[in-house]
Amino acid sequence: MEIIIDALIWLIDPENWIGEGSVPQRIYEHLLFSFGAILVAAVFALPIGYLIGHTGRGQQFVVGLSGATRALPSFGLILALALFLGVSQREQAAIISLSLLAFAPLLSGAYAGVQAISSETILSARAQGMTEWQLFFKVELPLSLGILFGAVRNASLQVIATATLISYVGLGGLGYEIIQGIPLRRYDQMIGSALVVAFLALAIDWLLSKLQKLATPKGVYQFVGTN
Amino acid sequence: MTWFLNNLPLIFELTLDHLRLSAIPIVLGFLISLPIGRYAANGTRSGRFLLSFVGILYTVPSLALFVILPPLLGIGFLSELNVIIALTIYAAAIMVRSAKDAFESIPTELLLSADAIGYDRREKFFRVELPAAGPVLLAGLRVVSVSTISLVTVGALVGVQSLGYLFTDGFQRKIAAEILTGVFGTMALALLIDYLLVLIGAKLLPWDKLQRESRRQGV
């Protein structure tokens, strides 16, 4: 218990809240890389996911890919890419590794969101004479948002958790005090930072759950639930 | 390739460590998740509360858990127990949700028939609910096993040996082949265990295949 109190004392120490390497700066670095990675992943994953969902072709690709990327150890990938790309491009190495982590959940989320729409809904839209683009923008996209946001939450949790490892290649983030504290056995800064990451992950998840509720059309809400 | 061939004994030893560190959490997490998932499947208020609590555990990054647990439980920092307990918590956190879905996926008719036959609660659970939940449980277990095997590597940061050792050691010595050996070794291990789980599933759950085929034929 004493150790937890030490961690809390470290956390409220004003010295850790201003200047170079302060907690706010670590949070900023952490979120910068996390969101950057999710954004990069979304740019690639969403069009492919929606294309597969819309056309109904390539489901095997989704299943295979999500299995394969889940097996990929992100920590090793960050280090391997940092070594290959060189020190000057370790930012890119971190973003690529983290975005690979988010890629499969986002792709499956977009695809599953479209798949979950009942075929009657799609057929009625077609019967009204909607073009493919109208069908996508007016029916498939809005109805898929609930499930898609579920996937975004899942991807964010994983990326924010894994972003603690980027400080091993010198990129800061909330893992910095943890990794630096291990050889020194500085439990106060390690546990203090660990608490901040856990809190950050929870806060982002809570925020996204609010967005998920907003994004889900009222009519489908009763089916999607609060999950 | 030369690095790989020159270090086969080390790689073999680390693979065994890796297997031990991941197998125990996968099995324990699975066993822990069954009663919790079964309880939460009833949709009671306390069940929902339990699920969100477990969900919170999942948000704690593994590295954070690896450093919080030793002082909290009074175990050694370098102790394998540290990584095993942390990963068991994760495995259970992921698995509980699947277990809940699995038990909820059982058709009501099946449960009613079990009551009609006169099974008591224990018989009903072991003879009807568990087998019927099997296919969804297996799907969850496969996710748990792959992610646990991948997470074991992070233990290298707190000094617990696994294939993740090749990441940190390879990075410090700037040997790309060493890191890649660790990456591919971890993936190979994950895919191997996944394949084993599918085989075990096919053996233990023959009705899963039957069900899927009849669905395909529209029966």
XYZ file of C-alpha atoms in Angstrom:
446
model
C 0.000 0.000 0.000
C 2.903 2.279 0.826
C 4.038 1.994 -2.774
C 0.678 3.168 -4.075
C 0.862 6.184 -1.766
C 4.367 6.927 -3.074
C 2.943 6.770 -6.597
C 0.169 9.200 -5.690
C 2.685 11.557 -4.097
C 4.723 11.387 -7.318
C 1.566 12.105 -9.287
C 0.624 15.233 -7.353
C 4.176 16.584 -7.217
C 3.962 19.881 -9.166
C 7.457 19.264 -10.505
C 6.054 16.416 -12.614
C 3.396 18.626 -14.170
C 5.429 21.419 -15.763
C 8.288 21.661 -18.209
C 10.246 19.139 -20.245
C 9.178 15.518 -19.685
C 6.182 16.464 -17.545
C 3.051 14.343 -17.351
C 1.016 16.608 -19.689
C 3.783 16.449 -22.286
C 3.910 12.640 -22.019
C 0.131 12.485 -22.429
C 0.434 14.710 -25.499
C 3.122 12.471 -27.050
C 1.142 9.380 -26.184
C -2.057 10.664 -27.772
C -0.236 12.116 -30.790
C 1.189 8.730 -31.770
C -1.967 6.820 -30.845
C -4.328 9.015 -32.854
C -1.838 9.323 -35.708
C -1.706 5.554 -35.968
C -5.487 5.121 -35.783
C -5.936 7.796 -38.454
C -3.429 6.130 -40.784
C -5.079 2.753 -40.199
C -8.543 4.212 -40.843
C -7.491 5.756 -44.165
C -6.589 2.300 -45.457
C -8.939 0.038 -43.514
C -12.279 1.831 -43.906
C -12.447 2.004 -47.729
C -11.411 -1.660 -47.996
C -13.777 -2.720 -45.219
C -16.734 -0.881 -46.743
C -15.925 -2.200 -50.208
C -15.945 -5.765 -48.876
C -19.134 -5.113 -46.908
C -20.863 -3.453 -49.865
C -19.932 -6.016 -52.489
C -20.021 -9.010 -50.146
C -16.793 -10.250 -51.696
C -13.549 -11.025 -49.913
C -14.844 -12.030 -46.470
C -12.121 -14.661 -46.271
C -9.617 -11.834 -46.585
C -11.031 -10.128 -43.486
C -10.981 -13.289 -41.388
C -7.480 -14.274 -42.444
C -6.058 -10.802 -42.017
C -7.483 -10.163 -38.568
C -6.058 -13.492 -37.395
C -2.639 -12.815 -38.863
C -2.214 -9.259 -37.561
C -3.370 -10.260 -34.094
C -0.490 -12.734 -33.982
C 2.005 -10.002 -34.898
C 3.918 -8.935 -31.752
C 3.799 -5.122 -31.921
C 6.766 -4.643 -29.604
C 9.036 -6.621 -31.923
C 7.642 -4.831 -34.945
C 8.374 -1.376 -33.500
C 11.971 -2.353 -32.727
C 12.512 -4.101 -36.071
C 11.143 -1.152 -38.068
C 13.072 1.376 -35.965
C 16.257 -0.548 -36.727
C 15.467 -0.855 -40.442
C 14.325 2.726 -41.008
C 17.041 4.225 -38.807
C 16.909 6.532 -35.820
C 15.803 9.527 -37.885
C 12.635 7.744 -38.954
C 11.622 6.037 -35.732
C 8.443 8.158 -35.625
C 7.315 6.527 -38.850
C 8.331 3.129 -37.473
C 6.115 3.643 -34.430
C 3.162 4.955 -36.453
C 3.361 2.041 -38.917
C 3.561 -0.584 -36.163
C 0.715 0.916 -34.145
C -1.460 1.408 -37.217
C -1.041 -2.261 -38.156
C -2.510 -3.022 -34.743
C -5.576 -0.893 -35.482
C -5.938 -1.998 -39.105
C -7.670 -5.358 -38.625
C -10.241 -4.227 -36.010
C -11.202 -1.191 -38.132
C -11.456 -3.249 -41.323
C -13.595 -5.905 -39.609
C -15.686 -3.180 -37.951
C -16.549 -1.472 -41.257
C -17.270 -4.811 -42.878
C -19.300 -6.200 -39.951
C -21.255 -2.949 -39.695
C -22.497 -3.316 -43.269
C -23.018 -7.065 -42.905
C -25.259 -6.549 -39.872
C -27.791 -4.552 -41.926
C -30.743 -6.771 -42.799
C -31.003 -7.685 -46.462
C -34.595 -6.348 -46.512
C -33.243 -2.871 -45.743
C -30.730 -3.068 -48.582
C -33.351 -4.447 -50.974
C -35.856 -1.700 -50.096
C -33.203 0.915 -50.762
C -32.518 -0.685 -54.119
C -36.256 -0.893 -54.854
C -36.452 2.862 -54.337
C -33.982 3.197 -57.160
C -30.955 4.307 -55.138
C -27.636 4.291 -56.950
C -24.695 2.402 -55.430
C -23.303 5.629 -53.961
C -26.698 6.661 -52.525
C -27.096 3.209 -51.030
C -23.696 3.564 -49.427
C -24.017 7.110 -48.086
C -27.701 7.056 -47.094
C -28.117 3.489 -45.857
C -24.972 1.458 -45.321
C -22.734 4.139 -43.810
C -25.176 5.532 -41.203
C -26.462 2.107 -40.201
C -22.954 0.727 -39.788
C -21.671 3.501 -37.518
C -22.719 1.839 -34.259
C -20.653 -1.265 -34.915
C -17.851 0.736 -36.506
C -17.480 2.875 -33.385
C -17.365 -0.304 -31.300
C -14.388 -1.314 -33.437
C -12.809 2.144 -33.068
C -13.061 1.801 -29.277
C -11.435 -1.608 -29.380
C -8.657 -0.381 -31.689
C -8.025 2.702 -29.511
C -7.704 0.606 -26.363
C -5.127 -1.618 -27.995
C -3.181 1.219 -29.590
C -3.080 3.345 -26.421
C -1.930 0.320 -24.406
C 0.766 -0.545 -26.940
C 1.941 3.060 -27.322
C 3.561 2.675 -23.879
C 6.274 0.744 -25.742
C 7.351 3.522 -28.139
C 9.549 5.122 -25.515
C 11.874 2.142 -25.909
C 12.936 3.674 -29.241
C 13.152 7.134 -27.670
C 9.783 8.599 -28.594
C 8.506 9.439 -25.114
C 4.880 8.875 -24.263
C 3.595 7.655 -20.925
C 5.748 4.534 -21.119
C 8.843 6.696 -20.688
C 8.778 6.870 -16.892
C 7.834 3.185 -16.706
C 10.621 1.855 -18.921
C 13.144 4.278 -17.467
C 12.074 3.379 -13.933
C 12.491 -0.391 -14.311
C 16.285 -0.599 -13.906
C 16.141 2.052 -11.158
C 13.258 0.331 -9.326
C 11.532 3.717 -9.123
C 8.123 2.335 -8.226
C 6.599 5.752 -7.601
C 7.114 7.027 -11.164
C 6.383 3.605 -12.718
C 3.088 3.074 -10.928
C 2.164 6.760 -11.187
C 2.605 6.657 -14.976
C 0.865 3.285 -15.188
C -2.144 4.813 -13.432
C -2.154 7.741 -15.870
C -2.117 5.403 -18.923
C -4.924 3.291 -17.510
C -6.921 6.435 -16.743
C -6.219 7.830 -20.228
C -7.373 4.610 -21.899
C -10.556 4.624 -19.830
C -11.236 8.310 -20.530
C -10.796 7.882 -24.297
C -12.998 4.772 -24.236
C -15.681 6.678 -22.336
C -15.477 9.584 -24.800
C -15.767 7.233 -27.761
C -18.733 5.461 -26.162
C -20.516 8.842 -26.057
C -19.625 9.404 -29.728
C -20.864 5.902 -30.504
C -24.246 6.763 -29.008
C -24.390 10.021 -30.967
C -23.383 8.369 -34.233
C -25.878 5.525 -34.036
C -29.169 6.466 -35.704
C -32.060 6.451 -33.214
C -33.958 3.790 -35.123
C -31.252 1.141 -34.874
C -30.240 1.970 -31.355
C -32.572 -0.524 -29.768
C -30.996 -3.337 -31.792
C -27.373 -2.351 -31.375
C -27.692 -1.792 -27.630
C -25.103 -0.089 -25.483
C -22.316 -2.596 -25.979
C 19.886 -16.613 -41.496
C 23.370 -17.246 -40.072
C 22.306 -15.609 -36.814
C 19.332 -17.918 -36.675
C 21.427 -21.042 -37.323
C 24.156 -20.027 -34.877
C 21.707 -19.474 -32.060
C 19.382 -22.429 -32.365
C 19.859 -23.610 -28.748
C 19.002 -20.144 -27.391
C 15.952 -19.846 -29.668
C 14.762 -23.293 -28.618
C 15.128 -22.479 -24.937
C 13.319 -19.140 -25.314
C 10.522 -20.826 -27.261
C 9.984 -23.257 -24.392
C 9.925 -20.364 -21.898
C 7.488 -18.549 -24.139
C 5.220 -21.577 -24.384
C 5.143 -22.054 -20.613
C 4.500 -18.350 -19.953
C 1.577 -18.284 -22.370
C 0.014 -21.723 -21.827
C -0.684 -21.241 -18.117
C -2.482 -17.874 -18.507
C -4.503 -19.151 -21.473
C -5.750 -22.206 -19.552
C -6.298 -20.345 -16.264
C -7.993 -17.393 -17.958
C -10.324 -19.760 -19.774
C -11.266 -21.615 -16.589
C -11.812 -18.394 -14.627
C -13.972 -16.900 -17.371
C -16.453 -19.801 -17.464
C -18.266 -19.225 -14.152
C -18.085 -15.419 -14.531
C -19.377 -15.538 -18.113
C -22.126 -17.972 -17.153
C -23.164 -15.727 -14.277
C -23.100 -12.553 -16.405
C -25.140 -14.251 -19.143
C -28.254 -14.015 -16.990
C -28.322 -10.282 -17.652
C -28.658 -9.356 -13.997
C -27.502 -6.003 -12.712
C -24.590 -7.543 -10.793
C -23.637 -9.498 -13.922
C -23.451 -6.314 -15.958
C -21.410 -4.648 -13.216
C -19.002 -7.592 -13.176
C -18.585 -7.328 -16.954
C -17.757 -3.623 -16.886
C -15.285 -4.212 -14.055
C -13.523 -6.860 -16.113
C -13.646 -4.463 -19.075
C -11.751 -1.896 -17.013
C -9.026 -4.451 -16.218
C -8.552 -4.910 -19.946
C -7.797 -1.209 -20.446
C -4.708 -1.339 -18.207
C -1.694 -1.675 -20.548
C 0.266 -4.888 -20.024
C 3.494 -3.041 -19.291
C 1.687 -1.076 -16.571
C 0.345 -4.284 -15.068
C 3.806 -5.885 -15.127
C 5.173 -3.087 -12.950
C 2.138 -2.648 -10.671
C 1.706 -6.318 -9.717
C 5.073 -7.134 -8.081
C 4.862 -4.568 -5.255
C 1.126 -5.150 -4.896
C 1.407 -8.929 -4.545
C 4.809 -8.938 -2.918
C 6.396 -11.043 -5.648
C 9.762 -10.594 -7.276
C 10.056 -8.220 -10.181
C 11.831 -10.803 -12.323
C 9.555 -13.597 -11.216
C 7.722 -15.464 -13.979
C 4.732 -15.443 -11.654
C 4.399 -11.719 -12.304
C 3.929 -12.163 -16.056
C 1.758 -15.248 -15.568
C -0.654 -13.481 -13.195
C -0.828 -10.335 -15.353
C -1.540 -12.307 -18.517
C -4.093 -14.479 -16.728
C -5.958 -11.291 -15.806
C -5.884 -10.229 -19.475
C -6.894 -13.619 -20.789
C -9.829 -13.735 -18.372
C -10.802 -10.140 -19.242
C -11.061 -10.959 -22.959
C -12.550 -14.405 -22.416
C -15.341 -13.362 -20.030
C -17.066 -11.405 -22.784
C -16.876 -14.369 -25.185
C -18.073 -16.727 -22.461
C -21.072 -14.498 -21.777
C -21.901 -14.382 -25.497
C -21.409 -18.142 -25.708
C -23.832 -18.936 -22.914
C -26.320 -16.412 -24.275
C -26.146 -18.036 -27.709
C -27.747 -21.251 -26.413
C -31.297 -21.619 -27.769
C -33.956 -21.425 -25.039
C -35.575 -24.639 -26.349
C -32.404 -26.515 -25.547
C -32.372 -25.248 -21.964
C -36.055 -26.061 -21.539
C -35.532 -29.590 -22.875
C -32.743 -30.085 -20.341
C -35.170 -29.029 -17.594
C -37.842 -31.321 -19.008
C -35.498 -34.307 -18.928
C -35.035 -33.582 -15.257
C -31.377 -32.595 -15.194
C -30.280 -30.872 -12.029
C -28.283 -27.660 -12.331
C -24.918 -29.383 -12.430
C -25.944 -31.907 -15.077
C -27.608 -29.180 -17.090
C -24.431 -27.096 -17.045
C -21.987 -29.881 -17.934
C -24.161 -31.896 -20.323
C -26.093 -29.181 -22.126
C -24.856 -25.634 -21.572
C -21.109 -26.218 -21.807
C -21.255 -28.355 -24.974
C -23.755 -26.010 -26.615
C -21.627 -22.979 -25.759
C -18.524 -24.829 -27.016
C -18.185 -23.381 -30.531
C -18.443 -19.737 -29.391
C -16.154 -20.468 -26.426
C -13.598 -21.923 -28.823
C -13.725 -18.822 -31.022
C -13.033 -16.678 -27.936
C -10.267 -18.979 -26.742
C -8.508 -18.661 -30.100
C -8.462 -14.856 -29.797
C -7.187 -15.138 -26.222
C -4.420 -17.556 -27.142
C -3.101 -15.482 -30.044
C -3.088 -12.219 -28.084
C -1.561 -13.816 -24.969
C 1.297 -15.324 -26.966
C 1.940 -11.896 -28.490
C 1.776 -10.099 -25.108
C 4.272 -12.437 -23.422
C 7.008 -10.654 -25.397
C 6.423 -7.413 -23.459
C 7.620 -9.280 -20.359
C 11.133 -8.938 -21.771
C 11.053 -5.305 -20.619
C 10.834 -6.369 -16.978
C 13.419 -9.069 -17.588
C 11.227 -12.168 -17.907
C 12.666 -14.425 -20.604
C 10.665 -15.296 -23.699
C 11.089 -14.818 -27.439
C 10.632 -11.132 -26.580
C 14.211 -11.218 -25.245
C 15.304 -11.357 -28.880
C 13.561 -7.993 -29.463
C 15.351 -6.048 -26.739
C 18.675 -7.855 -27.137
C 18.556 -7.574 -30.935
C 17.692 -3.886 -30.754
C 20.523 -3.075 -28.360
C 23.040 -5.071 -30.392
C 21.565 -3.794 -33.690
C 21.028 -7.295 -35.088
C 17.919 -7.117 -37.263
C 17.940 -10.885 -37.835
C 17.606 -11.441 -34.103
C 14.518 -9.209 -33.806
C 12.964 -10.796 -36.879
C 13.608 -14.264 -35.466
C 11.664 -13.184 -32.390
C 8.821 -11.711 -34.461
C 8.454 -14.735 -36.733
C 9.005 -17.157 -33.855
C 6.192 -15.542 -31.857
C 3.874 -15.584 -34.875
C 4.707 -19.187 -35.669
C 4.023 -20.195 -32.077
C 0.693 -18.326 -32.113
C -0.404 -19.938 -35.377
C 0.703 -23.383 -34.195
C -1.306 -23.155 -30.970
C -4.251 -21.751 -32.915
C -4.105 -24.735 -35.270
C -3.941 -27.096 -32.280
C -7.000 -25.429 -30.757
C -8.920 -25.877 -34.015
C -7.939 -29.568 -34.070
C -8.963 -30.059 -30.448
C -12.196 -28.214 -31.175
C -12.994 -30.470 -34.133
C -12.366 -33.507 -31.926
C -14.314 -32.283 -28.879
C -17.099 -30.437 -30.660
C -18.142 -32.553 -33.654
C -21.608 -30.939 -33.561
C -20.104 -27.585 -34.514
C -19.230 -28.892 -37.975
C -22.617 -30.616 -38.340
C -24.419 -27.416 -37.414
C -22.464 -25.319 -39.849
C -23.022 -27.748 -42.701
C -26.748 -28.002 -42.100
C -26.941 -24.214 -42.043
C -25.124 -24.055 -45.351
C -27.579 -26.510 -46.874
C -30.443 -24.456 -45.499
C -31.745 -27.221 -43.213
